[in-house]
Amino acid sequence: MSYMKMIISLCPFEPNENIPLVVAVAAAAVVVVLVVVAVVVVVVVVVIVVVVKVVVKLAVIVVMVVIEVIVIVMIEVVVTVVVIVVVVVVY
């Protein structure tokens, strides 16, 4: 099956005396272009969704790490203050 026949088979209407072959092929070409555009749009949307999910996961991990670091630093500060207070009180 040649490309021409395949494109004509995609045409929304059959070519006849009233509808020249050129118009039929043009209509079929438009259908093909629309299908290709639709597929590209779907692929782009899927890629964007996947990227957003990955970015959100990474952001959550980064936020958790930052919170852990802040908590550890606060604990160290509290321990240091307690040690200083104990040393000052004891002496």
mmCIF file of N, CA and C in Angstrom:
data_model
loop_
_atom_site.group_PDB
_atom_site.id
_atom_site.type_symbol
_atom_site.label_atom_id
_atom_site.label_comp_id
_atom_site.label_asym_id
_atom_site.label_seq_id
_atom_site.Cartn_x
_atom_site.Cartn_y
_atom_site.Cartn_z
ATOM 1 N N MET A 1 0.864 -1.202 0.000
ATOM 2 C CA MET A 1 0.000 0.000 0.000
ATOM 3 C C MET A 1 0.894 1.245 0.000
ATOM 4 N N SER A 2 0.731 2.066 -1.023
ATOM 5 C CA SER A 2 1.588 3.249 -1.140
ATOM 6 C C SER A 2 1.144 4.328 -0.152
ATOM 7 N N TYR A 3 2.043 5.301 0.058
ATOM 8 C CA TYR A 3 1.723 6.413 0.968
ATOM 9 C C TYR A 3 0.502 7.184 0.479
ATOM 10 N N MET A 4 0.415 7.369 -0.856
ATOM 11 C CA MET A 4 -0.702 8.120 -1.441
ATOM 12 C C MET A 4 -2.030 7.436 -1.092
ATOM 13 N N LYS A 5 -2.090 6.107 -1.298
ATOM 14 C CA LYS A 5 -3.326 5.364 -1.006
ATOM 15 C C LYS A 5 -3.645 5.423 0.485
ATOM 16 N N MET A 6 -2.574 5.345 1.314
ATOM 17 C CA MET A 6 -2.771 5.381 2.765
ATOM 18 C C MET A 6 -3.360 6.737 3.179
ATOM 19 N N ILE A 7 -2.789 7.823 2.624
ATOM 20 C CA ILE A 7 -3.283 9.174 2.944
ATOM 21 C C ILE A 7 -4.722 9.331 2.462
ATOM 22 N N ILE A 8 -5.008 8.838 1.252
ATOM 23 C CA ILE A 8 -6.373 8.942 0.711
ATOM 24 C C ILE A 8 -7.338 8.133 1.582
ATOM 25 N N SER A 9 -6.872 6.982 2.110
ATOM 26 C CA SER A 9 -7.750 6.162 2.964
ATOM 27 C C SER A 9 -8.082 6.891 4.269
ATOM 28 N N LEU A 10 -7.211 7.811 4.703
ATOM 29 C CA LEU A 10 -7.476 8.602 5.914
ATOM 30 C C LEU A 10 -8.436 9.767 5.657
ATOM 31 N N CYS A 11 -8.703 10.015 4.373
ATOM 32 C CA CYS A 11 -9.541 11.158 4.002
ATOM 33 C C CYS A 11 -10.955 10.994 4.560
ATOM 34 N N PRO A 12 -11.517 12.090 5.113
ATOM 35 C CA PRO A 12 -12.871 11.994 5.665
ATOM 36 C C PRO A 12 -13.957 11.756 4.604
ATOM 37 N N PHE A 13 -13.663 11.975 3.336
ATOM 38 C CA PHE A 13 -14.646 11.710 2.275
ATOM 39 C C PHE A 13 -13.925 11.158 1.046
ATOM 40 N N GLU A 14 -14.670 10.403 0.222
ATOM 41 C CA GLU A 14 -14.094 9.782 -0.981
ATOM 42 C C GLU A 14 -13.961 10.816 -2.101
ATOM 43 N N PRO A 15 -12.848 10.808 -2.831
ATOM 44 C CA PRO A 15 -12.755 11.703 -3.999
ATOM 45 C C PRO A 15 -13.693 11.229 -5.118
ATOM 46 N N ASN A 16 -14.414 12.168 -5.745
ATOM 47 C CA ASN A 16 -15.261 11.852 -6.904
ATOM 48 C C ASN A 16 -15.276 13.070 -7.833
ATOM 49 N N GLU A 17 -16.246 13.120 -8.789
ATOM 50 C CA GLU A 17 -16.273 14.229 -9.764
ATOM 51 C C GLU A 17 -16.444 15.572 -9.044
ATOM 52 N N ASN A 18 -17.294 15.584 -8.008
ATOM 53 C CA ASN A 18 -17.570 16.839 -7.294
ATOM 54 C C ASN A 18 -16.377 17.272 -6.424
ATOM 55 N N ILE A 19 -15.675 16.269 -5.858
ATOM 56 C CA ILE A 19 -14.545 16.580 -4.977
ATOM 57 C C ILE A 19 -13.266 16.108 -5.671
ATOM 58 N N PRO A 20 -12.457 17.030 -6.178
ATOM 59 C CA PRO A 20 -11.227 16.630 -6.879
ATOM 60 C C PRO A 20 -10.263 15.897 -5.939
ATOM 61 N N LEU A 21 -9.374 15.096 -6.529
ATOM 62 C CA LEU A 21 -8.391 14.312 -5.775
ATOM 63 C C LEU A 21 -7.504 15.220 -4.922
ATOM 64 N N VAL A 22 -7.144 16.378 -5.467
ATOM 65 C CA VAL A 22 -6.256 17.312 -4.748
ATOM 66 C C VAL A 22 -6.903 17.737 -3.435
ATOM 67 N N VAL A 23 -8.196 18.071 -3.495
ATOM 68 C CA VAL A 23 -8.922 18.498 -2.288
ATOM 69 C C VAL A 23 -8.980 17.348 -1.287
ATOM 70 N N ALA A 24 -9.247 16.144 -1.806
ATOM 71 C CA ALA A 24 -9.325 14.962 -0.939
ATOM 72 C C ALA A 24 -7.985 14.720 -0.242
ATOM 73 N N VAL A 25 -6.903 14.803 -1.021
ATOM 74 C CA VAL A 25 -5.558 14.597 -0.461
ATOM 75 C C VAL A 25 -5.242 15.702 0.545
ATOM 76 N N ALA A 26 -5.618 16.942 0.221
ATOM 77 C CA ALA A 26 -5.388 18.066 1.140
ATOM 78 C C ALA A 26 -6.139 17.835 2.454
ATOM 79 N N ALA A 27 -7.389 17.397 2.347
ATOM 80 C CA ALA A 27 -8.191 17.122 3.545
ATOM 81 C C ALA A 27 -7.550 16.004 4.365
ATOM 82 N N ALA A 28 -7.093 14.960 3.671
ATOM 83 C CA ALA A 28 -6.423 13.849 4.353
ATOM 84 C C ALA A 28 -5.148 14.337 5.038
ATOM 85 N N ALA A 29 -4.400 15.212 4.341
ATOM 86 C CA ALA A 29 -3.166 15.765 4.911
ATOM 87 C C ALA A 29 -3.477 16.562 6.179
ATOM 88 N N VAL A 30 -4.570 17.340 6.139
ATOM 89 C CA VAL A 30 -4.989 18.109 7.322
ATOM 90 C C VAL A 30 -5.297 17.162 8.474
ATOM 91 N N VAL A 31 -6.017 16.070 8.169
ATOM 92 C CA VAL A 31 -6.343 15.071 9.202
ATOM 93 C C VAL A 31 -5.058 14.509 9.806
ATOM 94 N N VAL A 32 -4.091 14.159 8.936
ATOM 95 C CA VAL A 32 -2.803 13.605 9.397
ATOM 96 C C VAL A 32 -2.095 14.615 10.293
ATOM 97 N N VAL A 33 -2.047 15.875 9.857
ATOM 98 C CA VAL A 33 -1.378 16.930 10.638
ATOM 99 C C VAL A 33 -2.054 17.083 11.999
ATOM 100 N N LEU A 34 -3.396 17.092 12.013
ATOM 101 C CA LEU A 34 -4.130 17.228 13.281
ATOM 102 C C LEU A 34 -3.812 16.071 14.224
ATOM 103 N N VAL A 35 -3.764 14.851 13.675
ATOM 104 C CA VAL A 35 -3.440 13.667 14.494
ATOM 105 C C VAL A 35 -2.033 13.801 15.068
ATOM 106 N N VAL A 36 -1.072 14.207 14.225
ATOM 107 C CA VAL A 36 0.322 14.378 14.672
ATOM 108 C C VAL A 36 0.394 15.439 15.764
ATOM 109 N N VAL A 37 -0.293 16.568 15.564
ATOM 110 C CA VAL A 37 -0.309 17.646 16.565
ATOM 111 C C VAL A 37 -0.901 17.136 17.873
ATOM 112 N N ALA A 38 -1.999 16.391 17.785
ATOM 113 C CA ALA A 38 -2.641 15.847 18.991
ATOM 114 C C ALA A 38 -1.678 14.933 19.744
ATOM 115 N N VAL A 39 -0.985 14.052 19.015
ATOM 116 C CA VAL A 39 -0.019 13.129 19.638
ATOM 117 C C VAL A 39 1.101 13.921 20.311
ATOM 118 N N VAL A 40 1.630 14.934 19.609
ATOM 119 C CA VAL A 40 2.711 15.768 20.164
ATOM 120 C C VAL A 40 2.237 16.459 21.439
ATOM 121 N N VAL A 41 1.028 17.018 21.419
ATOM 122 C CA VAL A 41 0.477 17.705 22.598
ATOM 123 C C VAL A 41 0.375 16.736 23.772
ATOM 124 N N VAL A 42 -0.149 15.534 23.514
ATOM 125 C CA VAL A 42 -0.286 14.522 24.582
ATOM 126 C C VAL A 42 1.086 14.179 25.159
ATOM 127 N N VAL A 43 2.069 13.949 24.281
ATOM 128 C CA VAL A 43 3.430 13.606 24.733
ATOM 129 C C VAL A 43 4.004 14.737 25.579
ATOM 130 N N VAL A 44 3.847 15.983 25.120
ATOM 131 C CA VAL A 44 4.364 17.142 25.860
ATOM 132 C C VAL A 44 3.706 17.228 27.234
ATOM 133 N N VAL A 45 2.389 17.052 27.287
ATOM 134 C CA VAL A 45 1.661 17.115 28.570
ATOM 135 C C VAL A 45 2.166 16.022 29.514
ATOM 136 N N VAL A 46 2.324 14.805 28.992
ATOM 137 C CA VAL A 46 2.818 13.685 29.818
ATOM 138 C C VAL A 46 4.210 14.003 30.356
ATOM 139 N N VAL A 47 5.094 14.509 29.487
ATOM 140 C CA VAL A 47 6.461 14.859 29.905
ATOM 141 C C VAL A 47 6.419 15.925 30.993
ATOM 142 N N ILE A 48 5.581 16.964 30.811
ATOM 143 C CA ILE A 48 5.465 18.036 31.809
ATOM 144 C C ILE A 48 4.991 17.462 33.140
ATOM 145 N N VAL A 49 3.973 16.597 33.103
ATOM 146 C CA VAL A 49 3.437 16.000 34.341
ATOM 147 C C VAL A 49 4.521 15.197 35.053
ATOM 148 N N VAL A 50 5.264 14.376 34.288
ATOM 149 C CA VAL A 50 6.332 13.549 34.879
ATOM 150 C C VAL A 50 7.402 14.444 35.500
ATOM 151 N N VAL A 51 7.821 15.487 34.764
ATOM 152 C CA VAL A 51 8.852 16.408 35.269
ATOM 153 C C VAL A 51 8.367 17.084 36.546
ATOM 154 N N VAL A 52 7.111 17.548 36.554
ATOM 155 C CA VAL A 52 6.555 18.216 37.743
ATOM 156 C C VAL A 52 6.556 17.255 38.929
ATOM 157 N N LYS A 53 6.142 15.996 38.704
ATOM 158 C CA LYS A 53 6.129 15.000 39.793
ATOM 159 C C LYS A 53 7.535 14.813 40.357
ATOM 160 N N VAL A 54 8.527 14.665 39.463
ATOM 161 C CA VAL A 54 9.920 14.462 39.896
ATOM 162 C C VAL A 54 10.401 15.680 40.679
ATOM 163 N N VAL A 55 10.109 16.882 40.164
ATOM 164 C CA VAL A 55 10.540 18.121 40.833
ATOM 165 C C VAL A 55 9.896 18.219 42.213
ATOM 166 N N VAL A 56 8.607 17.883 42.308
ATOM 167 C CA VAL A 56 7.904 17.940 43.603
ATOM 168 C C VAL A 56 8.538 16.955 44.580
ATOM 169 N N LYS A 57 8.832 15.727 44.115
ATOM 170 C CA LYS A 57 9.471 14.727 44.982
ATOM 171 C C LYS A 57 10.817 15.246 45.474
ATOM 172 N N LEU A 58 11.615 15.801 44.562
ATOM 173 C CA LEU A 58 12.933 16.339 44.936
ATOM 174 C C LEU A 58 12.774 17.480 45.929
ATOM 175 N N ALA A 59 11.797 18.347 45.690
ATOM 176 C CA ALA A 59 11.557 19.485 46.586
ATOM 177 C C ALA A 59 11.192 18.986 47.983
ATOM 178 N N VAL A 60 10.342 17.967 48.059
ATOM 179 C CA VAL A 60 9.946 17.397 49.359
ATOM 180 C C VAL A 60 11.173 16.842 50.074
ATOM 181 N N ILE A 61 12.033 16.115 49.343
ATOM 182 C CA ILE A 61 13.255 15.547 49.936
ATOM 183 C C ILE A 61 14.149 16.674 50.453
ATOM 184 N N VAL A 62 14.337 17.722 49.644
ATOM 185 C CA VAL A 62 15.188 18.856 50.044
ATOM 186 C C VAL A 62 14.626 19.516 51.297
ATOM 187 N N VAL A 63 13.310 19.751 51.330
ATOM 188 C CA VAL A 63 12.670 20.384 52.496
ATOM 189 C C VAL A 63 12.872 19.519 53.735
ATOM 190 N N MET A 64 12.695 18.194 53.596
ATOM 191 C CA MET A 64 12.872 17.290 54.742
ATOM 192 C C MET A 64 14.307 17.345 55.249
ATOM 193 N N VAL A 65 15.274 17.342 54.331
ATOM 194 C CA VAL A 65 16.694 17.408 54.717
ATOM 195 C C VAL A 65 16.971 18.722 55.441
ATOM 196 N N VAL A 66 16.445 19.828 54.905
ATOM 197 C CA VAL A 66 16.647 21.145 55.531
ATOM 198 C C VAL A 66 16.052 21.149 56.937
ATOM 199 N N ILE A 67 14.842 20.610 57.092
ATOM 200 C CA ILE A 67 14.187 20.556 58.414
ATOM 201 C C ILE A 67 15.036 19.719 59.375
ATOM 202 N N GLU A 68 15.540 18.566 58.901
ATOM 203 C CA GLU A 68 16.386 17.713 59.743
ATOM 204 C C GLU A 68 17.633 18.470 60.187
ATOM 205 N N VAL A 69 18.264 19.179 59.263
ATOM 206 C CA VAL A 69 19.476 19.949 59.585
ATOM 207 C C VAL A 69 19.151 21.015 60.625
ATOM 208 N N ILE A 70 18.033 21.732 60.433
ATOM 209 C CA ILE A 70 17.626 22.778 61.386
ATOM 210 C C ILE A 70 17.400 22.165 62.765
ATOM 211 N N VAL A 71 16.703 21.025 62.817
ATOM 212 C CA VAL A 71 16.427 20.350 64.098
ATOM 213 C C VAL A 71 17.739 19.945 64.770
ATOM 214 N N ILE A 72 18.663 19.364 64.002
ATOM 215 C CA ILE A 72 19.961 18.940 64.554
ATOM 216 C C ILE A 72 20.713 20.150 65.103
ATOM 217 N N VAL A 73 20.735 21.244 64.339
ATOM 218 C CA VAL A 73 21.425 22.470 64.786
ATOM 219 C C VAL A 73 20.780 22.987 66.065
ATOM 220 N N MET A 74 19.439 22.992 66.125
ATOM 221 C CA MET A 74 18.738 23.466 67.331
ATOM 222 C C MET A 74 19.092 22.593 68.526
ATOM 223 N N ILE A 75 19.119 21.267 68.318
ATOM 224 C CA ILE A 75 19.473 20.340 69.406
ATOM 225 C C ILE A 75 20.901 20.634 69.883
ATOM 226 N N GLU A 76 21.817 20.842 68.939
ATOM 227 C CA GLU A 76 23.206 21.151 69.302
ATOM 228 C C GLU A 76 23.273 22.443 70.103
ATOM 229 N N VAL A 77 22.523 23.462 69.670
ATOM 230 C CA VAL A 77 22.513 24.752 70.378
ATOM 231 C C VAL A 77 21.987 24.555 71.795
ATOM 232 N N VAL A 78 20.881 23.817 71.932
ATOM 233 C CA VAL A 78 20.277 23.571 73.254
ATOM 234 C C VAL A 78 21.270 22.830 74.147
ATOM 235 N N VAL A 79 21.897 21.779 73.607
ATOM 236 C CA VAL A 79 22.875 20.997 74.377
ATOM 237 C C VAL A 79 24.035 21.894 74.806
ATOM 238 N N THR A 80 24.532 22.719 73.891
ATOM 239 C CA THR A 80 25.638 23.635 74.199
ATOM 240 C C THR A 80 25.237 24.596 75.311
ATOM 241 N N VAL A 81 24.046 25.178 75.215
ATOM 242 C CA VAL A 81 23.556 26.122 76.232
ATOM 243 C C VAL A 81 23.441 25.411 77.581
ATOM 244 N N VAL A 82 22.880 24.198 77.584
ATOM 245 C CA VAL A 82 22.721 23.423 78.824
ATOM 246 C C VAL A 82 24.090 23.150 79.439
ATOM 247 N N VAL A 83 25.049 22.735 78.624
ATOM 248 C CA VAL A 83 26.408 22.448 79.110
ATOM 249 C C VAL A 83 27.019 23.710 79.712
ATOM 250 N N ILE A 84 26.885 24.853 79.025
ATOM 251 C CA ILE A 84 27.430 26.129 79.524
ATOM 252 C C ILE A 84 26.773 26.478 80.856
ATOM 253 N N VAL A 85 25.443 26.351 80.937
ATOM 254 C CA VAL A 85 24.708 26.676 82.172
ATOM 255 C C VAL A 85 25.182 25.768 83.304
ATOM 256 N N VAL A 86 25.289 24.465 83.036
ATOM 257 C CA VAL A 86 25.734 23.494 84.053
ATOM 258 C C VAL A 86 27.139 23.850 84.531
ATOM 259 N N VAL A 87 28.036 24.148 83.600
ATOM 260 C CA VAL A 87 29.424 24.496 83.943
ATOM 261 C C VAL A 87 29.438 25.756 84.806
ATOM 262 N N VAL A 88 28.657 26.770 84.412
ATOM 263 C CA VAL A 88 28.605 28.042 85.154
ATOM 264 C C VAL A 88 28.034 27.799 86.558
ATOM 265 N N VAL A 89 26.964 26.995 86.662
ATOM 266 C CA VAL A 89 26.311 26.732 87.954
ATOM 267 C C VAL A 89 27.259 25.928 88.857
ATOM 268 N N VAL A 90 27.913 24.924 88.289
ATOM 269 C CA VAL A 90 28.802 24.052 89.076
ATOM 270 C C VAL A 90 29.986 24.864 89.613
ATOM 271 N N TYR A 91 30.556 25.724 88.782
ATOM 272 C CA TYR A 91 31.714 26.506 89.244
ATOM 273 C C TYR A 91 31.187 27.721 89.920
#
